[in-house]
Amino acid sequence: DTGVSQNPRHKITKRGQNVTFRCDPISEHNRLYWYRQTLGQGPEFLTYFQNEAQLEKSRLLSDRFSAERPKGSFSTLEIQRTEQGDSAMYLCASSSRAANTEAFFGQGTRLTVV
Amino acid sequence: AQSVAQPEDQVNVAEGNPLTVKCTYSVSGNPYLFWYVQYPNRGLQFLLKYITGDNLVKGSYGFEAEFNKSQTSFHLKKPSALVSDSALYFCAVRAPNSGYSTLTFGKGTMLLVSP
């Protein structure tokens, strides 16, 4: 499968615990995005990488959230001290450098904080 | 800041009838516009895009969309709906003030096609 891969698909955690999600983009894509989607809403932008550089972060990305893309390949999104309001679908997408190309999305990681 | 509005939470259409899912946008400059579809518990699948050129763009599964600059709209259309088209549809925009980097999405429109 050469699409965007996200792991795990589902995560249930207790409030206050830390969680980490992984995204493997399409191999030749140098742009990688993280989005959050809650029920009844469209995806909301969290952060964006070009290669290993994190170029943009949304105000939604509080200091409990951190994302990395250490070698410009896979990326991780960590949430520290999870809160119930963090429960959502976390989507990763990748695209080539050209701005006129579409982004390809993974199937997402559904986080439930209990 | 850029924004996208999808004024209808839900669109109902009978199979075989034409469908339209509406989208309007607000950006400074020339937008890049996209439509995505999402099936239950799945990620988003790309349908079509407008970058430049012909205002009518064709995409996957028989869908098309018309870019109207004066009305700042990019409505999704299909001449004959299928039950399998039932899904959640999102309009999205990339704008020059973000360096055409980030995609901003609308809230989505649920399309229900009845047999």
Tab-separated table of C-alpha atoms in Angstrom:
chain	number	residue	atom	x	y	z
A	1	ASP	CA	0.000	0.000	0.000
A	2	THR	CA	1.560	3.269	-1.084
A	3	GLY	CA	-0.923	5.606	0.588
A	4	VAL	CA	-0.629	7.575	3.816
A	5	SER	CA	-0.501	5.256	6.801
A	6	GLN	CA	-1.472	6.172	10.356
A	7	ASN	CA	-1.013	4.171	13.527
A	8	PRO	CA	-2.737	3.294	15.686
A	9	ARG	CA	-6.193	3.468	14.146
A	10	HIS	CA	-7.826	3.743	17.554
A	11	LYS	CA	-6.522	4.817	20.934
A	12	ILE	CA	-8.362	4.900	24.240
A	13	THR	CA	-6.516	6.570	27.069
A	14	LYS	CA	-7.190	7.850	30.529
A	15	ARG	CA	-7.224	11.562	31.166
A	16	GLY	CA	-3.778	12.807	32.071
A	17	GLN	CA	-1.878	10.171	30.125
A	18	ASN	CA	0.410	10.935	27.187
A	19	VAL	CA	-0.264	9.526	23.727
A	20	THR	CA	1.759	9.436	20.526
A	21	PHE	CA	0.508	8.898	17.002
A	22	ARG	CA	2.557	8.046	13.948
A	23	CYS	CA	2.090	9.015	10.314
A	24	ASP	CA	3.953	7.569	7.346
A	25	PRO	CA	3.377	9.770	4.302
A	26	ILE	CA	3.592	8.835	0.652
A	27	SER	CA	7.314	8.332	0.168
A	28	GLU	CA	8.009	11.012	-2.415
A	29	HIS	CA	5.952	13.692	-0.663
A	30	ASN	CA	7.890	16.345	1.217
A	31	ARG	CA	4.882	18.153	2.744
A	32	LEU	CA	3.113	16.625	5.722
A	33	TYR	CA	0.073	17.967	7.575
A	34	TRP	CA	-1.760	17.134	10.776
A	35	TYR	CA	-5.450	17.906	11.179
A	36	ARG	CA	-7.998	17.304	13.905
A	37	GLN	CA	-11.614	16.462	13.176
A	38	THR	CA	-14.438	16.370	15.683
A	39	LEU	CA	-17.962	15.121	15.085
A	40	GLY	CA	-19.916	17.378	12.781
A	41	GLN	CA	-16.933	19.532	11.897
A	42	GLY	CA	-14.502	19.742	9.040
A	43	PRO	CA	-10.837	18.967	9.587
A	44	GLU	CA	-9.021	21.728	11.470
A	45	PHE	CA	-5.414	22.450	10.640
A	46	LEU	CA	-2.893	21.734	13.392
A	47	THR	CA	0.565	21.866	11.857
A	48	TYR	CA	2.562	21.495	8.660
A	49	PHE	CA	6.032	20.254	7.775
A	50	GLN	CA	8.103	20.699	4.702
A	51	ASN	CA	10.711	17.971	4.899
A	52	GLU	CA	11.878	18.048	8.537
A	53	ALA	CA	11.053	21.714	9.113
A	54	GLN	CA	7.857	22.569	10.965
A	55	LEU	CA	6.770	25.654	9.041
A	56	GLU	CA	3.392	26.458	10.508
A	57	LYS	CA	1.448	25.744	13.682
A	58	SER	CA	-2.162	26.543	14.406
A	59	ARG	CA	-3.255	28.311	17.551
A	60	LEU	CA	-5.169	25.084	18.204
A	61	LEU	CA	-1.841	23.421	18.899
A	62	SER	CA	-1.468	24.095	22.601
A	63	ASP	CA	1.791	23.538	24.444
A	64	ARG	CA	0.589	20.037	25.332
A	65	PHE	CA	0.858	19.117	21.664
A	66	SER	CA	4.136	18.504	19.891
A	67	ALA	CA	4.873	17.195	16.437
A	68	GLU	CA	8.106	16.044	14.885
A	69	ARG	CA	9.328	14.836	11.555
A	70	PRO	CA	12.936	14.024	12.383
A	71	LYS	CA	14.261	12.826	9.051
A	72	GLY	CA	11.693	14.317	6.764
A	73	SER	CA	9.944	10.996	6.430
A	74	PHE	CA	7.479	9.767	9.081
A	75	SER	CA	5.991	12.120	11.645
A	76	THR	CA	4.770	11.779	15.216
A	77	LEU	CA	2.164	13.797	17.060
A	78	GLU	CA	2.328	13.646	20.845
A	79	ILE	CA	-0.309	14.883	23.232
A	80	GLN	CA	0.769	15.252	26.833
A	81	ARG	CA	-1.589	15.231	29.819
A	82	THR	CA	-4.582	14.379	27.676
A	83	GLU	CA	-7.939	15.998	28.385
A	84	GLN	CA	-11.407	14.849	27.411
A	85	GLY	CA	-11.566	17.698	24.929
A	86	ASP	CA	-8.713	16.100	23.011
A	87	SER	CA	-11.027	13.280	21.934
A	88	ALA	CA	-11.170	13.520	18.152
A	89	MET	CA	-10.014	11.976	14.910
A	90	TYR	CA	-6.441	12.989	14.116
A	91	LEU	CA	-5.750	13.027	10.401
A	92	CYS	CA	-2.420	13.100	8.642
A	93	ALA	CA	-1.988	14.127	5.019
A	94	SER	CA	0.902	14.503	2.636
A	95	SER	CA	1.491	16.242	-0.655
A	96	SER	CA	4.283	17.113	-3.011
A	97	ARG	CA	5.966	20.521	-2.824
A	98	ALA	CA	3.888	22.001	-5.645
A	99	ALA	CA	1.064	24.067	-4.200
A	100	ASN	CA	-1.353	23.070	-6.935
A	101	THR	CA	-1.287	19.401	-5.973
A	102	GLU	CA	-3.843	17.746	-3.777
A	103	ALA	CA	-3.131	16.367	-0.337
A	104	PHE	CA	-3.656	12.675	0.322
A	105	PHE	CA	-5.088	11.706	3.681
A	106	GLY	CA	-4.563	8.720	5.900
A	107	GLN	CA	-7.459	6.932	7.558
A	108	GLY	CA	-6.869	8.746	10.808
A	109	THR	CA	-6.332	7.875	14.451
A	110	ARG	CA	-9.429	8.090	16.609
A	111	LEU	CA	-8.535	9.190	20.129
A	112	THR	CA	-10.930	8.689	23.010
A	113	VAL	CA	-9.962	10.184	26.366
A	114	VAL	CA	-11.913	8.693	29.281
B	1	ALA	CA	-7.743	34.753	6.800
B	2	GLN	CA	-9.274	32.295	4.392
B	3	SER	CA	-12.560	30.567	5.085
B	4	VAL	CA	-14.978	28.156	3.445
B	5	ALA	CA	-18.723	27.978	3.932
B	6	GLN	CA	-20.911	25.009	3.134
B	7	PRO	CA	-24.388	26.380	3.812
B	8	GLU	CA	-26.202	23.038	3.830
B	9	ASP	CA	-25.622	20.502	6.582
B	10	GLN	CA	-27.446	17.887	4.528
B	11	VAL	CA	-28.592	17.436	0.953
B	12	ASN	CA	-31.197	14.840	0.044
B	13	VAL	CA	-31.643	13.652	-3.523
B	14	ALA	CA	-33.274	10.695	-5.222
B	15	GLU	CA	-31.141	8.265	-7.184
B	16	GLY	CA	-30.895	9.284	-10.823
B	17	ASN	CA	-31.551	12.959	-10.122
B	18	PRO	CA	-28.896	15.639	-10.437
B	19	LEU	CA	-27.183	16.792	-7.270
B	20	THR	CA	-25.509	20.000	-6.175
B	21	VAL	CA	-23.490	20.545	-3.007
B	22	LYS	CA	-22.760	24.211	-2.397
B	23	CYS	CA	-19.510	25.859	-1.367
B	24	THR	CA	-18.481	29.486	-1.077
B	25	TYR	CA	-15.086	30.780	-0.070
B	26	SER	CA	-13.427	33.919	1.212
B	27	VAL	CA	-9.761	34.555	0.411
B	28	SER	CA	-7.485	37.359	-0.651
B	29	GLY	CA	-6.123	36.637	-4.081
B	30	ASN	CA	-6.633	33.650	-6.334
B	31	PRO	CA	-7.680	30.490	-4.514
B	32	TYR	CA	-6.906	26.865	-5.154
B	33	LEU	CA	-10.125	24.948	-4.482
B	34	PHE	CA	-10.667	21.277	-3.684
B	35	TRP	CA	-13.464	18.819	-2.980
B	36	TYR	CA	-12.996	15.768	-0.789
B	37	VAL	CA	-15.367	12.950	0.187
B	38	GLN	CA	-15.361	11.057	3.470
B	39	TYR	CA	-17.010	7.703	4.083
B	40	PRO	CA	-17.759	6.551	7.665
B	41	ASN	CA	-14.646	5.967	9.767
B	42	ARG	CA	-12.404	6.685	6.814
B	43	GLY	CA	-9.997	9.420	5.836
B	44	LEU	CA	-10.733	11.967	3.159
B	45	GLN	CA	-10.560	11.052	-0.512
B	46	PHE	CA	-9.725	13.648	-3.121
B	47	LEU	CA	-12.423	14.239	-5.769
B	48	LEU	CA	-11.333	17.228	-7.840
B	49	LYS	CA	-9.599	20.585	-7.807
B	50	TYR	CA	-9.606	23.995	-9.467
B	51	ILE	CA	-6.265	25.702	-9.908
B	52	THR	CA	-6.613	27.841	-13.003
B	53	GLY	CA	-8.101	27.748	-16.484
B	54	ASP	CA	-11.479	26.298	-17.402
B	55	ASN	CA	-14.064	27.100	-14.752
B	56	LEU	CA	-15.667	23.666	-15.052
B	57	VAL	CA	-13.497	20.918	-13.677
B	58	LYS	CA	-14.200	17.206	-13.818
B	59	GLY	CA	-13.142	14.704	-11.210
B	60	SER	CA	-13.564	11.210	-9.919
B	61	TYR	CA	-16.794	9.163	-9.946
B	62	GLY	CA	-18.545	11.470	-12.420
B	63	PHE	CA	-18.391	14.547	-10.200
B	64	GLU	CA	-17.687	18.009	-11.530
B	65	ALA	CA	-17.488	21.473	-10.024
B	66	GLU	CA	-17.871	24.974	-11.354
B	67	PHE	CA	-15.644	27.810	-10.218
B	68	ASN	CA	-17.418	31.179	-10.175
B	69	LYS	CA	-15.078	33.994	-9.244
B	70	SER	CA	-17.715	36.720	-9.087
B	71	GLN	CA	-19.852	34.698	-6.698
B	72	THR	CA	-16.815	33.202	-4.896
B	73	SER	CA	-18.390	29.784	-5.254
B	74	PHE	CA	-17.227	26.291	-6.146
B	75	HIS	CA	-20.320	24.093	-6.184
B	76	LEU	CA	-20.005	20.340	-6.605
B	77	LYS	CA	-22.338	18.703	-9.106
B	78	LYS	CA	-23.233	15.352	-10.597
B	79	PRO	CA	-25.783	14.823	-13.371
B	80	SER	CA	-27.187	11.558	-11.977
B	81	ALA	CA	-26.796	10.600	-8.313
B	82	LEU	CA	-26.096	7.077	-7.099
B	83	VAL	CA	-26.984	5.596	-3.716
B	84	SER	CA	-23.265	4.901	-3.296
B	85	ASP	CA	-22.583	8.653	-3.490
B	86	SER	CA	-24.057	9.006	-0.007
B	87	ALA	CA	-21.219	10.357	2.122
B	88	LEU	CA	-19.834	13.486	3.756
B	89	TYR	CA	-18.435	16.054	1.331
B	90	PHE	CA	-15.907	18.748	2.181
B	91	CYS	CA	-14.877	21.814	0.235
B	92	ALA	CA	-11.397	23.194	0.938
B	93	VAL	CA	-9.262	26.154	-0.122
B	94	ARG	CA	-5.588	27.033	-0.319
B	95	ALA	CA	-4.870	30.743	-0.457
B	96	PRO	CA	-1.886	32.881	-1.446
B	97	ASN	CA	-1.688	34.536	1.976
B	98	SER	CA	-0.756	31.149	3.419
B	99	GLY	CA	1.725	30.536	0.640
B	100	TYR	CA	-0.782	28.068	-0.744
B	101	SER	CA	0.403	25.702	1.975
B	102	THR	CA	-2.456	24.926	4.334
B	103	LEU	CA	-5.875	23.588	3.383
B	104	THR	CA	-8.835	25.214	5.105
B	105	PHE	CA	-11.988	23.095	5.140
B	106	GLY	CA	-15.669	23.803	5.367
B	107	LYS	CA	-17.842	22.041	7.944
B	108	GLY	CA	-18.991	19.472	5.462
B	109	THR	CA	-22.281	18.530	3.819
B	110	MET	CA	-23.873	15.131	4.255
B	111	LEU	CA	-25.264	13.860	0.971
B	112	LEU	CA	-28.017	11.282	1.225
B	113	VAL	CA	-29.142	9.612	-1.974
B	114	SER	CA	-32.345	7.614	-1.652
B	115	PRO	CA	-33.135	4.614	-3.878
